[in-house]
PDB file of C-alpha atoms in Angstrom:
ATOM      1  CA  UNK B1059       3.763  18.489   6.273  1.00 34.00           C
ATOM      2  CA  UNK B1060       6.752  16.150   6.506  1.00 37.00           C
ATOM      3  CA  UNK B1061       9.357  16.146   3.784  1.00 39.00           C
ATOM      4  CA  UNK B1062      10.365  12.779   2.392  1.00 40.00           C
ATOM      5  CA  UNK B1063      13.487  11.627   0.598  1.00 38.00           C
ATOM      6  CA  UNK B1064      13.008   8.361  -1.258  1.00 37.00           C
ATOM      7  CA  UNK B1065      15.692   5.975  -2.434  1.00 35.00           C
ATOM      8  CA  UNK B1066      14.657   2.954  -4.485  1.00 35.00           C
ATOM      9  CA  UNK B1067      16.371   0.334  -6.589  1.00 35.00           C
ATOM     10  CA  UNK B1068      15.510   0.037 -10.259  1.00 37.00           C
ATOM     11  CA  UNK B1069      17.109  -2.559 -12.534  1.00 34.00           C
ATOM     12  CA  UNK B1070      20.088  -2.923 -10.230  1.00 35.00           C
ATOM     13  CA  UNK B1071      20.890   0.794 -10.014  1.00 34.00           C
ATOM     14  CA  UNK B1072      20.213   3.039  -7.051  1.00 29.00           C
ATOM     15  CA  UNK B1073      18.175   6.076  -7.975  1.00 32.00           C
ATOM     16  CA  UNK B1074      17.020   8.905  -5.775  1.00 31.00           C
ATOM     17  CA  UNK B1075      13.940  11.059  -6.057  1.00 37.00           C
ATOM     18  CA  UNK B1076      12.409  13.532  -3.640  1.00 35.00           C
ATOM     19  CA  UNK B1077       8.794  14.110  -2.703  1.00 42.00           C
ATOM     20  CA  UNK B1078       7.788  17.558  -1.527  1.00 45.00           C
ATOM     21  CA  UNK B1079       5.838  16.025   1.334  1.00 82.00           C
ATOM     22  CA  UNK B1080       3.346  13.605   2.764  1.00 91.00           C
ATOM     23  CA  UNK B1081      -0.440  13.972   2.608  1.00 96.00           C
ATOM     24  CA  UNK B1082      -1.672  13.344   6.184  1.00 95.00           C
ATOM     25  CA  UNK B1083      -5.098  14.725   5.248  1.00 95.00           C
ATOM     26  CA  UNK B1084      -5.948  11.339   3.728  1.00 96.00           C
ATOM     27  CA  UNK B1085      -6.070   9.814   7.218  1.00 96.00           C
ATOM     28  CA  UNK B1086      -9.294   9.619   9.192  1.00 94.00           C
ATOM     29  CA  UNK B1087      -9.540  11.080  12.687  1.00 94.00           C
ATOM     30  CA  UNK B1088      -9.448   7.550  14.104  1.00 94.00           C
ATOM     31  CA  UNK B1089      -6.268   6.766  12.179  1.00 95.00           C
ATOM     32  CA  UNK B1090      -4.606   9.966  13.336  1.00 95.00           C
ATOM     33  CA  UNK B1091      -5.401   9.130  16.954  1.00 94.00           C
ATOM     34  CA  UNK B1092      -3.515   5.837  16.798  1.00 95.00           C
ATOM     35  CA  UNK B1093      -0.400   7.157  15.041  1.00 96.00           C
ATOM     36  CA  UNK B1094       1.521   7.111  18.370  1.00 96.00           C
ATOM     37  CA  UNK B1095       0.626   3.408  18.587  1.00 96.00           C
ATOM     38  CA  UNK B1096       1.831   2.814  15.029  1.00 97.00           C
ATOM     39  CA  UNK B1097       5.135   4.451  15.968  1.00 97.00           C
ATOM     40  CA  UNK B1098       5.695   1.811  18.660  1.00 96.00           C
ATOM     41  CA  UNK B1099       5.915  -0.819  15.921  1.00 97.00           C
ATOM     42  CA  UNK B1100       8.130   1.225  13.592  1.00 96.00           C
ATOM     43  CA  UNK B1101      11.376  -0.535  14.507  1.00 94.00           C
ATOM     44  CA  UNK B1102      10.032  -3.907  13.392  1.00 95.00           C
ATOM     45  CA  UNK B1103       7.430  -3.061  10.745  1.00 97.00           C
ATOM     46  CA  UNK B1104       6.925  -0.811   7.732  1.00 98.00           C
ATOM     47  CA  UNK B1105       3.741   0.563   6.179  1.00 98.00           C
ATOM     48  CA  UNK B1106       2.478  -0.686   2.813  1.00 97.00           C
ATOM     49  CA  UNK B1107      -0.767  -0.842   0.848  1.00 95.00           C
ATOM     50  CA  UNK B1108      -3.284   1.804  -0.058  1.00 96.00           C
ATOM     51  CA  UNK B1109      -2.581   4.007   2.950  1.00 98.00           C
ATOM     52  CA  UNK B1110       1.135   4.181   2.133  1.00 98.00           C
ATOM     53  CA  UNK B1111       0.323   5.068  -1.479  1.00 98.00           C
ATOM     54  CA  UNK B1112      -2.274   7.665  -0.478  1.00 98.00           C
ATOM     55  CA  UNK B1113       0.107   9.307   1.994  1.00 98.00           C
ATOM     56  CA  UNK B1114       2.588   9.790  -0.841  1.00 97.00           C
ATOM     57  CA  UNK B1115       0.241  10.959  -3.618  1.00 96.00           C
ATOM     58  CA  UNK B1116      -2.815  12.273  -1.729  1.00 97.00           C
ATOM     59  CA  UNK B1117      -5.580  10.912  -3.963  1.00 98.00           C
ATOM     60  CA  UNK B1118      -8.014   9.197  -1.573  1.00 97.00           C
ATOM     61  CA  UNK B1119      -8.706   8.383   2.032  1.00 94.00           C
ATOM     62  CA  UNK B1120      -7.613   5.012   3.310  1.00 89.00           C
ATOM     63  CA  UNK B1121      -9.108   3.494   6.433  1.00 87.00           C
ATOM     64  CA  UNK B1122      -6.552   0.901   7.484  1.00 94.00           C
ATOM     65  CA  UNK B1123      -2.910   0.350   8.334  1.00 98.00           C
ATOM     66  CA  UNK B1124      -1.047  -2.587   6.778  1.00 97.00           C
ATOM     67  CA  UNK B1125       2.218  -3.192   8.628  1.00 98.00           C
ATOM     68  CA  UNK B1126       4.659  -5.674   7.104  1.00 97.00           C
ATOM     69  CA  UNK B1127       7.931  -7.135   8.296  1.00 95.00           C
ATOM     70  CA  UNK B1128      10.484  -9.488   6.823  1.00 91.00           C
ATOM     71  CA  UNK B1129      10.348 -12.042   9.612  1.00 90.00           C
ATOM     72  CA  UNK B1130       8.018 -13.921  11.913  1.00 92.00           C
ATOM     73  CA  UNK B1131       5.029 -12.343  13.653  1.00 93.00           C
ATOM     74  CA  UNK B1132       5.076 -12.285  17.452  1.00 94.00           C
ATOM     75  CA  UNK B1133       1.383 -12.411  18.360  1.00 95.00           C
ATOM     76  CA  UNK B1134       2.021 -12.066  22.075  1.00 94.00           C
ATOM     77  CA  UNK B1135       4.223  -9.000  21.660  1.00 95.00           C
ATOM     78  CA  UNK B1136       1.586  -7.276  19.523  1.00 95.00           C
ATOM     79  CA  UNK B1137      -1.174  -8.034  22.026  1.00 94.00           C
ATOM     80  CA  UNK B1138       1.018  -6.928  24.943  1.00 94.00           C
ATOM     81  CA  UNK B1139       1.677  -3.538  23.311  1.00 94.00           C
ATOM     82  CA  UNK B1140      -2.016  -3.037  22.554  1.00 93.00           C
ATOM     83  CA  UNK B1141      -2.951  -3.847  26.150  1.00 90.00           C
ATOM     84  CA  UNK B1142      -0.144  -1.730  27.591  1.00 88.00           C
ATOM     85  CA  UNK B1143      -1.442   1.274  25.644  1.00 86.00           C
ATOM     86  CA  UNK B1144      -4.943   0.424  26.900  1.00 84.00           C
ATOM     87  CA  UNK B1145      -6.261   0.123  23.385  1.00 85.00           C
ATOM     88  CA  UNK B1146      -9.746  -1.294  22.987  1.00 89.00           C
ATOM     89  CA  UNK B1147      -9.384  -3.600  20.040  1.00 92.00           C
ATOM     90  CA  UNK B1148     -11.211  -6.447  18.354  1.00 94.00           C
ATOM     91  CA  UNK B1149      -9.161  -9.417  17.207  1.00 94.00           C
ATOM     92  CA  UNK B1150     -10.400 -10.385  13.745  1.00 96.00           C
ATOM     93  CA  UNK B1151      -8.121 -13.385  13.272  1.00 94.00           C
ATOM     94  CA  UNK B1152      -4.531 -14.476  13.540  1.00 95.00           C
ATOM     95  CA  UNK B1153      -2.393 -17.119  11.903  1.00 94.00           C
ATOM     96  CA  UNK B1154       1.256 -17.929  11.397  1.00 91.00           C
ATOM     97  CA  UNK B1155       1.722 -15.137   8.874  1.00 92.00           C
ATOM     98  CA  UNK B1156      -0.448 -12.392  10.305  1.00 95.00           C
ATOM     99  CA  UNK B1157      -2.354 -10.697  13.092  1.00 97.00           C
ATOM    100  CA  UNK B1158      -5.488  -8.786  12.140  1.00 97.00           C
ATOM    101  CA  UNK B1159      -7.414  -6.544  14.511  1.00 96.00           C
ATOM    102  CA  UNK B1160      -9.641  -3.476  14.537  1.00 96.00           C
ATOM    103  CA  UNK B1161      -9.366  -0.351  16.695  1.00 94.00           C
ATOM    104  CA  UNK B1162     -12.535   1.719  16.347  1.00 90.00           C
ATOM    105  CA  UNK B1163     -13.154   1.533  12.577  1.00 89.00           C
ATOM    106  CA  UNK B1164      -9.452   1.225  11.718  1.00 95.00           C
ATOM    107  CA  UNK B1165      -8.316  -2.189  10.547  1.00 96.00           C
ATOM    108  CA  UNK B1166      -4.754  -2.899  11.662  1.00 97.00           C
ATOM    109  CA  UNK B1167      -2.877  -5.748   9.980  1.00 97.00           C
ATOM    110  CA  UNK B1168       0.527  -7.144  10.921  1.00 98.00           C
ATOM    111  CA  UNK B1169       1.898  -9.415   8.227  1.00 96.00           C
ATOM    112  CA  UNK B1170       5.015 -11.469   7.641  1.00 94.00           C
ATOM    113  CA  UNK B1171       6.369 -10.526   4.207  1.00 87.00           C
ATOM    114  CA  UNK B1172       8.682 -13.127   2.619  1.00 84.00           C
ATOM    115  CA  UNK B1173      10.462 -10.685   0.300  1.00 80.00           C
ATOM    116  CA  UNK B1174      13.179  -8.311   1.472  1.00 84.00           C
ATOM    117  CA  UNK B1175      12.249  -4.710   0.647  1.00 89.00           C
ATOM    118  CA  UNK B1176      13.756  -1.319   1.413  1.00 94.00           C
ATOM    119  CA  UNK B1177      11.454   1.157   3.152  1.00 96.00           C
ATOM    120  CA  UNK B1178      13.318   4.477   3.244  1.00 96.00           C
ATOM    121  CA  UNK B1179      10.352   6.854   3.095  1.00 96.00           C
ATOM    122  CA  UNK B1180       9.587   8.393   6.490  1.00 95.00           C
ATOM    123  CA  UNK B1181       6.167   9.626   7.548  1.00 95.00           C
ATOM    124  CA  UNK B1182       6.646  12.374  10.128  1.00 91.00           C
ATOM    125  CA  UNK B1183       8.653  10.150  12.469  1.00 92.00           C
ATOM    126  CA  UNK B1184       5.820   7.638  12.873  1.00 96.00           C
ATOM    127  CA  UNK B1185       6.566   4.865  10.389  1.00 97.00           C
ATOM    128  CA  UNK B1186       8.634   4.149   7.298  1.00 97.00           C
ATOM    129  CA  UNK B1187       7.413   2.796   3.972  1.00 98.00           C
ATOM    130  CA  UNK B1188       8.751   1.700   0.587  1.00 97.00           C
ATOM    131  CA  UNK B1189       9.098   4.131  -2.291  1.00 97.00           C
ATOM    132  CA  UNK B1190       6.156   4.667  -4.603  1.00 97.00           C
ATOM    133  CA  UNK B1191       7.462   2.407  -7.372  1.00 98.00           C
ATOM    134  CA  UNK B1192       7.857  -0.517  -4.975  1.00 98.00           C
ATOM    135  CA  UNK B1193       4.372   0.122  -3.579  1.00 98.00           C
ATOM    136  CA  UNK B1194       3.021   0.123  -7.127  1.00 98.00           C
ATOM    137  CA  UNK B1195       4.775  -3.182  -7.787  1.00 96.00           C
ATOM    138  CA  UNK B1196       3.169  -4.640  -4.659  1.00 95.00           C
ATOM    139  CA  UNK B1197      -0.251  -3.457  -5.871  1.00 94.00           C
ATOM    140  CA  UNK B1198       0.386  -5.083  -9.252  1.00 95.00           C
ATOM    141  CA  UNK B1199       1.263  -8.349  -7.514  1.00 93.00           C
ATOM    142  CA  UNK B1200      -1.910  -8.074  -5.394  1.00 90.00           C
ATOM    143  CA  UNK B1201      -4.056  -7.998  -8.532  1.00 85.00           C
ATOM    144  CA  UNK B1202      -3.503 -11.742  -8.904  1.00 75.00           C
ATOM    145  CA  UNK B1203      -5.024 -12.420  -5.471  1.00 78.00           C
ATOM    146  CA  UNK B1204      -7.950 -10.006  -5.218  1.00 76.00           C
ATOM    147  CA  UNK B1205     -10.155  -7.733  -7.279  1.00 82.00           C
ATOM    148  CA  UNK B1206     -10.944  -4.723  -5.118  1.00 92.00           C
ATOM    149  CA  UNK B1207     -11.995  -1.497  -6.803  1.00 95.00           C
ATOM    150  CA  UNK B1208      -9.714   0.538  -4.531  1.00 95.00           C
ATOM    151  CA  UNK B1209      -6.722  -1.271  -6.070  1.00 94.00           C
ATOM    152  CA  UNK B1210      -7.860  -0.230  -9.544  1.00 96.00           C
ATOM    153  CA  UNK B1211      -8.241   3.350  -8.304  1.00 97.00           C
ATOM    154  CA  UNK B1212      -4.725   3.348  -6.857  1.00 97.00           C
ATOM    155  CA  UNK B1213      -3.288   1.887 -10.047  1.00 97.00           C
ATOM    156  CA  UNK B1214      -5.108   4.502 -12.129  1.00 98.00           C
ATOM    157  CA  UNK B1215      -3.401   7.356 -10.257  1.00 98.00           C
ATOM    158  CA  UNK B1216      -0.021   5.600 -10.248  1.00 98.00           C
ATOM    159  CA  UNK B1217      -0.121   5.008 -14.001  1.00 97.00           C
ATOM    160  CA  UNK B1218      -1.653   8.353 -14.872  1.00 97.00           C
ATOM    161  CA  UNK B1219       0.667  10.567 -12.835  1.00 96.00           C
ATOM    162  CA  UNK B1220       3.785   8.666 -11.821  1.00 97.00           C
ATOM    163  CA  UNK B1221       4.914   5.547 -13.681  1.00 97.00           C
ATOM    164  CA  UNK B1222       4.374   3.645 -16.901  1.00 95.00           C
ATOM    165  CA  UNK B1223       2.982   0.130 -17.103  1.00 95.00           C
ATOM    166  CA  UNK B1224       6.449  -1.059 -18.098  1.00 95.00           C
ATOM    167  CA  UNK B1225       8.101   0.501 -15.035  1.00 96.00           C
ATOM    168  CA  UNK B1226       5.632  -1.011 -12.570  1.00 97.00           C
ATOM    169  CA  UNK B1227       5.559  -4.433 -14.228  1.00 95.00           C
ATOM    170  CA  UNK B1228       9.351  -4.565 -14.483  1.00 96.00           C
ATOM    171  CA  UNK B1229       9.741  -3.696 -10.810  1.00 96.00           C
ATOM    172  CA  UNK B1230       7.144  -6.308  -9.843  1.00 95.00           C
ATOM    173  CA  UNK B1231       9.097  -8.927 -11.791  1.00 95.00           C
ATOM    174  CA  UNK B1232      12.274  -7.913  -9.958  1.00 94.00           C
ATOM    175  CA  UNK B1233      10.587  -8.202  -6.575  1.00 93.00           C
ATOM    176  CA  UNK B1234       8.222 -11.151  -7.032  1.00 92.00           C
ATOM    177  CA  UNK B1235       9.550 -13.358  -9.829  1.00 89.00           C
ATOM    178  CA  UNK B1236       8.612 -16.087 -10.627  1.00 91.00           C
ATOM    179  CA  UNK B1237       5.211 -15.635  -8.942  1.00 91.00           C
ATOM    180  CA  UNK B1238       4.430 -12.392 -10.785  1.00 93.00           C
ATOM    181  CA  UNK B1239       3.359 -12.484 -14.433  1.00 93.00           C
ATOM    182  CA  UNK B1240       3.354  -9.261 -16.463  1.00 93.00           C
ATOM    183  CA  UNK B1241       1.064 -10.928 -18.990  1.00 92.00           C
ATOM    184  CA  UNK B1242      -1.470 -11.839 -16.300  1.00 93.00           C
ATOM    185  CA  UNK B1243      -1.245  -8.358 -14.763  1.00 94.00           C
ATOM    186  CA  UNK B1244      -1.980  -6.847 -18.171  1.00 94.00           C
ATOM    187  CA  UNK B1245      -5.078  -9.027 -18.483  1.00 93.00           C
ATOM    188  CA  UNK B1246      -6.298  -8.278 -14.970  1.00 92.00           C
ATOM    189  CA  UNK B1247      -5.805  -4.544 -15.397  1.00 93.00           C
ATOM    190  CA  UNK B1248      -8.417  -4.457 -18.144  1.00 92.00           C
ATOM    191  CA  UNK B1249     -10.858  -7.028 -16.722  1.00 92.00           C
ATOM    192  CA  UNK B1250     -13.679  -5.605 -14.613  1.00 92.00           C
ATOM    193  CA  UNK B1251     -16.063  -8.541 -14.414  1.00 89.00           C
ATOM    194  CA  UNK B1252     -15.840  -9.494 -10.730  1.00 87.00           C
ATOM    195  CA  UNK B1253     -14.613  -6.370  -8.940  1.00 92.00           C
ATOM    196  CA  UNK B1254     -15.335  -5.977  -5.231  1.00 93.00           C
ATOM    197  CA  UNK B1255     -16.958  -2.552  -4.744  1.00 94.00           C
ATOM    198  CA  UNK B1256     -17.740  -3.080  -1.046  1.00 92.00           C
ATOM    199  CA  UNK B1257     -15.396  -0.314   0.139  1.00 91.00           C
ATOM    200  CA  UNK B1258     -16.524   3.211  -0.702  1.00 93.00           C
ATOM    201  CA  UNK B1259     -13.849   5.408  -2.262  1.00 96.00           C
ATOM    202  CA  UNK B1260     -13.603   8.894  -0.756  1.00 96.00           C
ATOM    203  CA  UNK B1261     -11.420  11.059  -2.958  1.00 97.00           C
ATOM    204  CA  UNK B1262      -9.479  14.019  -1.580  1.00 95.00           C
ATOM    205  CA  UNK B1263      -8.624  15.279  -5.047  1.00 93.00           C
ATOM    206  CA  UNK B1264     -10.678  15.717  -8.216  1.00 94.00           C
ATOM    207  CA  UNK B1265     -12.580  12.457  -8.578  1.00 97.00           C
ATOM    208  CA  UNK B1266     -12.446  10.564 -11.860  1.00 98.00           C
ATOM    209  CA  UNK B1267     -15.531   8.640 -12.921  1.00 98.00           C
ATOM    210  CA  UNK B1268     -15.493   4.855 -12.853  1.00 97.00           C
ATOM    211  CA  UNK B1269     -15.712   4.816 -16.636  1.00 97.00           C
ATOM    212  CA  UNK B1270     -12.698   7.134 -16.904  1.00 98.00           C
ATOM    213  CA  UNK B1271     -10.680   4.797 -14.697  1.00 98.00           C
ATOM    214  CA  UNK B1272     -11.682   1.698 -16.660  1.00 97.00           C
ATOM    215  CA  UNK B1273     -10.998   3.347 -20.009  1.00 97.00           C
ATOM    216  CA  UNK B1274      -7.579   4.578 -18.899  1.00 98.00           C
ATOM    217  CA  UNK B1275      -6.517   1.229 -17.425  1.00 97.00           C
ATOM    218  CA  UNK B1276      -7.708  -0.670 -20.490  1.00 96.00           C
ATOM    219  CA  UNK B1277      -5.561   1.590 -22.644  1.00 95.00           C
ATOM    220  CA  UNK B1278      -2.583   1.300 -20.275  1.00 94.00           C
ATOM    221  CA  UNK B1279      -2.849  -2.487 -20.475  1.00 91.00           C
ATOM    222  CA  UNK B1280      -2.163  -2.339 -24.221  1.00 89.00           C
ATOM    223  CA  UNK B1281       1.061  -0.375 -23.768  1.00 81.00           C
ATOM    224  CA  UNK B1282       3.971  -2.214 -25.417  1.00 75.00           C
ATOM    225  CA  UNK B1283       6.188  -3.913 -22.843  1.00 68.00           C
TER     226      UNK B1283
END
């Protein structure tokens, strides 16, 4: 288990907190096999999304790697590295902002991220990632663009065990203003009408029921801001 020291910025002040370790057990066998490949991109990219959150809090398995960078995406360089490592991969699609492929059942996404973000958390020498509060803020911002059940699950654990609604919403405003709306996030957090349940959630800790998650998030959404 790799120890992690996290530094993040909150309301203009630098704060430091320490995690006792990562949770590599949330990775699938296929993900673990390509960690040496992920390391090859670690100088230019950092890990975000559900896998980064799950590595830090250990609540569920995550079957993909989302690698972001603050800069342009070099499609040719990515493809050259994949071929050099003799990786059998399927190109899903590519555009100016991203390169999306699949290795075995692992979806690997390279994405150009317009916002500057610190990523001081280290995962066993393979890849760095933002602190948990920044990852939570990114999840909150993602609520405006998609309605996947796994995002609600992640937010449930973040709000239940780590941060308040106010802390996550405030950080999202700092990172994504003016695009992020705390009012809209509050509404989305308690709306379950068109959720995408296509991805099965495999918990690695005690599993809450769907109704428990919905009830908790609905209550969290009423927290005074």
